[in-house]
mmCIF file of C-alpha atoms in Angstrom:
data_model
loop_
_atom_site.group_PDB
_atom_site.id
_atom_site.type_symbol
_atom_site.label_atom_id
_atom_site.label_comp_id
_atom_site.label_asym_id
_atom_site.label_seq_id
_atom_site.Cartn_x
_atom_site.Cartn_y
_atom_site.Cartn_z
ATOM 1 C CA UNK A 1 61.656 -97.397 5.413
ATOM 2 C CA UNK A 2 59.842 -98.157 2.607
ATOM 3 C CA UNK A 3 55.423 -97.046 2.435
ATOM 4 C CA UNK A 4 55.355 -100.878 1.679
ATOM 5 C CA UNK A 5 56.788 -102.101 5.175
ATOM 6 C CA UNK A 6 54.736 -99.403 7.253
ATOM 7 C CA UNK A 7 52.007 -100.878 5.525
ATOM 8 C CA UNK A 8 53.155 -104.332 6.210
ATOM 9 C CA UNK A 9 53.946 -102.724 9.552
ATOM 10 C CA UNK A 10 50.784 -102.151 10.299
ATOM 11 C CA UNK A 11 48.320 -104.847 9.199
ATOM 12 C CA UNK A 12 50.757 -107.471 10.576
ATOM 13 C CA UNK A 13 49.915 -105.294 14.371
ATOM 14 C CA UNK A 14 45.623 -105.087 13.115
ATOM 15 C CA UNK A 15 45.207 -108.706 11.695
ATOM 16 C CA UNK A 16 48.895 -110.576 13.329
ATOM 17 C CA UNK A 17 50.816 -112.771 11.167
ATOM 18 C CA UNK A 18 50.991 -112.548 6.826
ATOM 19 C CA UNK A 19 49.217 -114.849 5.226
ATOM 20 C CA UNK A 20 51.692 -114.854 1.010
ATOM 21 C CA UNK A 21 48.914 -118.023 -0.184
ATOM 22 C CA UNK A 22 45.735 -115.088 0.202
ATOM 23 C CA UNK A 23 47.642 -112.081 0.756
ATOM 24 C CA UNK A 24 46.045 -111.546 4.085
ATOM 25 C CA UNK A 25 47.134 -111.241 7.252
ATOM 26 C CA UNK A 26 44.747 -114.276 9.393
ATOM 27 C CA UNK A 27 45.381 -114.290 13.231
ATOM 28 C CA UNK A 28 43.857 -111.040 14.805
ATOM 29 C CA UNK A 29 44.706 -110.167 18.415
ATOM 30 C CA UNK A 30 41.725 -107.696 18.173
ATOM 31 C CA UNK A 31 38.613 -109.092 18.775
ATOM 32 C CA UNK A 32 35.899 -108.701 16.550
ATOM 33 C CA UNK A 33 38.373 -108.813 13.088
ATOM 34 C CA UNK A 34 38.149 -111.572 11.262
ATOM 35 C CA UNK A 35 41.117 -111.001 8.021
ATOM 36 C CA UNK A 36 42.907 -108.049 7.712
ATOM 37 C CA UNK A 37 44.043 -106.443 3.761
ATOM 38 C CA UNK A 38 46.998 -104.116 2.177
ATOM 39 C CA UNK A 39 44.152 -103.695 -0.590
ATOM 40 C CA UNK A 40 40.217 -104.593 -1.349
ATOM 41 C CA UNK A 41 39.618 -107.699 -1.689
ATOM 42 C CA UNK A 42 39.349 -109.440 -5.364
ATOM 43 C CA UNK A 43 36.956 -111.548 -4.453
ATOM 44 C CA UNK A 44 34.823 -111.107 -0.553
ATOM 45 C CA UNK A 45 35.056 -114.585 1.134
ATOM 46 C CA UNK A 46 31.738 -114.555 3.454
ATOM 47 C CA UNK A 47 33.847 -116.282 5.413
ATOM 48 C CA UNK A 48 36.230 -113.716 6.315
ATOM 49 C CA UNK A 49 34.692 -111.692 8.082
ATOM 50 C CA UNK A 50 34.189 -114.765 10.934
ATOM 51 C CA UNK A 51 37.442 -116.162 10.760
ATOM 52 C CA UNK A 52 39.559 -117.651 13.972
ATOM 53 C CA UNK A 53 36.419 -115.773 15.566
ATOM 54 C CA UNK A 54 34.718 -118.617 17.339
ATOM 55 C CA UNK A 55 31.132 -121.086 15.798
ATOM 56 C CA UNK A 56 28.970 -118.510 18.166
ATOM 57 C CA UNK A 57 30.229 -115.636 17.143
ATOM 58 C CA UNK A 58 26.943 -113.057 15.965
ATOM 59 C CA UNK A 59 29.522 -110.258 13.785
ATOM 60 C CA UNK A 60 32.875 -110.246 11.955
ATOM 61 C CA UNK A 61 35.402 -107.793 10.457
ATOM 62 C CA UNK A 62 37.316 -107.287 7.660
ATOM 63 C CA UNK A 63 39.555 -104.676 7.900
ATOM 64 C CA UNK A 64 41.409 -103.220 5.012
ATOM 65 C CA UNK A 65 44.249 -100.676 5.727
ATOM 66 C CA UNK A 66 45.167 -97.998 3.322
ATOM 67 C CA UNK A 67 47.520 -95.225 3.402
ATOM 68 C CA UNK A 68 46.270 -92.242 0.794
ATOM 69 C CA UNK A 69 48.620 -89.628 1.810
ATOM 70 C CA UNK A 70 52.180 -88.934 2.542
ATOM 71 C CA UNK A 71 52.857 -85.541 3.945
ATOM 72 C CA UNK A 72 57.723 -84.975 4.591
ATOM 73 C CA UNK A 73 59.258 -81.948 5.757
ATOM 74 C CA UNK A 74 63.082 -81.690 7.410
ATOM 75 C CA UNK A 75 63.642 -80.634 10.608
ATOM 76 C CA UNK A 76 67.231 -79.215 10.626
ATOM 77 C CA UNK A 77 68.532 -80.350 14.071
ATOM 78 C CA UNK A 78 72.388 -80.456 13.566
ATOM 79 C CA UNK A 79 72.621 -76.833 11.482
ATOM 80 C CA UNK A 80 71.200 -76.334 8.089
ATOM 81 C CA UNK A 81 72.994 -79.611 5.780
ATOM 82 C CA UNK A 82 71.663 -81.995 8.990
ATOM 83 C CA UNK A 83 69.181 -83.206 9.747
ATOM 84 C CA UNK A 84 65.317 -85.372 9.751
ATOM 85 C CA UNK A 85 63.351 -85.714 7.778
ATOM 86 C CA UNK A 86 59.897 -86.651 8.684
ATOM 87 C CA UNK A 87 57.254 -88.506 6.724
ATOM 88 C CA UNK A 88 53.824 -87.816 7.474
ATOM 89 C CA UNK A 89 51.431 -91.028 6.403
ATOM 90 C CA UNK A 90 47.617 -90.739 6.602
ATOM 91 C CA UNK A 91 46.436 -94.423 7.677
ATOM 92 C CA UNK A 92 42.981 -94.793 7.485
ATOM 93 C CA UNK A 93 41.202 -98.470 8.558
ATOM 94 C CA UNK A 94 38.167 -99.723 6.117
ATOM 95 C CA UNK A 95 36.168 -101.874 9.287
ATOM 96 C CA UNK A 96 33.235 -103.899 6.806
ATOM 97 C CA UNK A 97 30.612 -105.843 9.620
ATOM 98 C CA UNK A 98 29.131 -108.231 8.626
ATOM 99 C CA UNK A 99 26.607 -109.691 11.585
ATOM 100 C CA UNK A 100 24.084 -112.133 11.126
ATOM 101 C CA UNK A 101 21.796 -110.761 15.124
ATOM 102 C CA UNK A 102 18.018 -110.628 14.457
ATOM 103 C CA UNK A 103 18.024 -106.986 16.341
ATOM 104 C CA UNK A 104 20.313 -104.274 14.149
ATOM 105 C CA UNK A 105 21.081 -102.281 18.002
ATOM 106 C CA UNK A 106 22.797 -105.955 18.493
ATOM 107 C CA UNK A 107 25.407 -105.192 16.029
ATOM 108 C CA UNK A 108 24.565 -101.427 16.570
ATOM 109 C CA UNK A 109 26.618 -102.408 19.529
ATOM 110 C CA UNK A 110 28.824 -105.097 17.592
ATOM 111 C CA UNK A 111 30.749 -102.059 15.684
ATOM 112 C CA UNK A 112 31.391 -99.697 18.579
ATOM 113 C CA UNK A 113 32.085 -102.618 20.519
ATOM 114 C CA UNK A 114 34.752 -103.181 17.299
ATOM 115 C CA UNK A 115 35.758 -99.411 18.053
ATOM 116 C CA UNK A 116 36.374 -99.510 21.553
ATOM 117 C CA UNK A 117 38.461 -103.264 21.230
ATOM 118 C CA UNK A 118 41.169 -101.686 18.081
ATOM 119 C CA UNK A 119 41.471 -98.596 19.713
ATOM 120 C CA UNK A 120 42.154 -99.923 22.410
ATOM 121 C CA UNK A 121 44.341 -101.766 21.053
ATOM 122 C CA UNK A 122 46.014 -98.755 18.590
ATOM 123 C CA UNK A 123 47.030 -96.875 22.870
ATOM 124 C CA UNK A 124 49.089 -100.359 24.744
ATOM 125 C CA UNK A 125 51.917 -99.346 21.569
ATOM 126 C CA UNK A 126 52.153 -96.320 19.998
ATOM 127 C CA UNK A 127 55.159 -96.674 17.607
ATOM 128 C CA UNK A 128 52.414 -100.556 15.924
ATOM 129 C CA UNK A 129 54.644 -102.950 17.224
ATOM 130 C CA UNK A 130 57.690 -101.503 15.040
ATOM 131 C CA UNK A 131 56.097 -100.642 12.177
ATOM 132 C CA UNK A 132 56.231 -95.907 12.854
ATOM 133 C CA UNK A 133 57.713 -93.610 15.554
ATOM 134 C CA UNK A 134 54.112 -93.124 16.895
ATOM 135 C CA UNK A 135 50.567 -93.188 15.528
ATOM 136 C CA UNK A 136 47.085 -91.832 16.609
ATOM 137 C CA UNK A 137 49.276 -88.930 18.169
ATOM 138 C CA UNK A 138 47.894 -85.160 16.861
ATOM 139 C CA UNK A 139 50.858 -84.069 14.939
ATOM 140 C CA UNK A 140 50.328 -80.642 12.099
ATOM 141 C CA UNK A 141 50.711 -81.741 8.893
ATOM 142 C CA UNK A 142 47.805 -84.968 8.400
ATOM 143 C CA UNK A 143 46.790 -85.713 11.070
ATOM 144 C CA UNK A 144 44.852 -84.748 15.387
ATOM 145 C CA UNK A 145 44.616 -88.057 16.726
ATOM 146 C CA UNK A 146 41.891 -90.884 16.196
ATOM 147 C CA UNK A 147 38.907 -89.946 14.145
ATOM 148 C CA UNK A 148 36.210 -92.796 13.170
ATOM 149 C CA UNK A 149 34.017 -92.198 11.646
ATOM 150 C CA UNK A 150 30.856 -94.289 10.709
ATOM 151 C CA UNK A 151 27.753 -95.147 7.411
ATOM 152 C CA UNK A 152 24.515 -96.223 8.368
ATOM 153 C CA UNK A 153 23.790 -100.184 8.946
ATOM 154 C CA UNK A 154 22.259 -102.197 6.634
ATOM 155 C CA UNK A 155 19.953 -104.904 7.116
ATOM 156 C CA UNK A 156 18.757 -107.356 4.217
ATOM 157 C CA UNK A 157 17.678 -110.588 4.283
ATOM 158 C CA UNK A 158 18.741 -111.194 8.025
ATOM 159 C CA UNK A 159 22.292 -109.969 7.709
ATOM 160 C CA UNK A 160 23.250 -106.877 8.841
ATOM 161 C CA UNK A 161 25.670 -104.741 6.808
ATOM 162 C CA UNK A 162 27.657 -101.871 8.501
ATOM 163 C CA UNK A 163 30.802 -99.899 8.080
ATOM 164 C CA UNK A 164 32.926 -96.864 9.875
ATOM 165 C CA UNK A 165 36.573 -95.809 9.231
ATOM 166 C CA UNK A 166 39.659 -94.938 11.885
ATOM 167 C CA UNK A 167 42.078 -92.768 10.740
ATOM 168 C CA UNK A 168 44.792 -91.473 12.166
ATOM 169 C CA UNK A 169 48.117 -90.490 11.013
ATOM 170 C CA UNK A 170 51.873 -92.410 11.627
ATOM 171 C CA UNK A 171 55.030 -91.226 11.978
ATOM 172 C CA UNK A 172 58.048 -91.612 10.856
ATOM 173 C CA UNK A 173 61.283 -90.504 11.417
ATOM 174 C CA UNK A 174 64.344 -90.582 8.623
ATOM 175 C CA UNK A 175 68.221 -89.235 8.473
ATOM 176 C CA UNK A 176 68.628 -86.975 6.023
#
């Protein structure tokens, strides 16, 4: 499977169907996610953070899925000329949040709730809907479960911006 297929599968799992006109995934099954992207946008449209979340949504998120690294090793199964190649993709979900709450504490709670929703959605299906053999599990090269890192939120003019990244390994096996 090509890396673009793995990336597209992960984006579909977290973002829903692909919209070729906007190059985004715009029907996320994860509560709080407005849009999922395969790359950083050239135009950061504020409404994308809240797409499909309803008029009362106080916090929305745009997720950019990125694969910065991959590692490949042979796993001999039937002798030195037979076996499988194990490909480990390092996957990072860059989660950019925008919150219209009057209190930054509520925005932070929403970020934690989104983290919980993303992890719960990931745990539903270890193959991420068939995008890979398994994801979010411990592997020797390039991954140790699911790792979350938060940045410090910033509030200005009634808008709280925050960010966290969710890092995990996605494993694939191919005949080699």
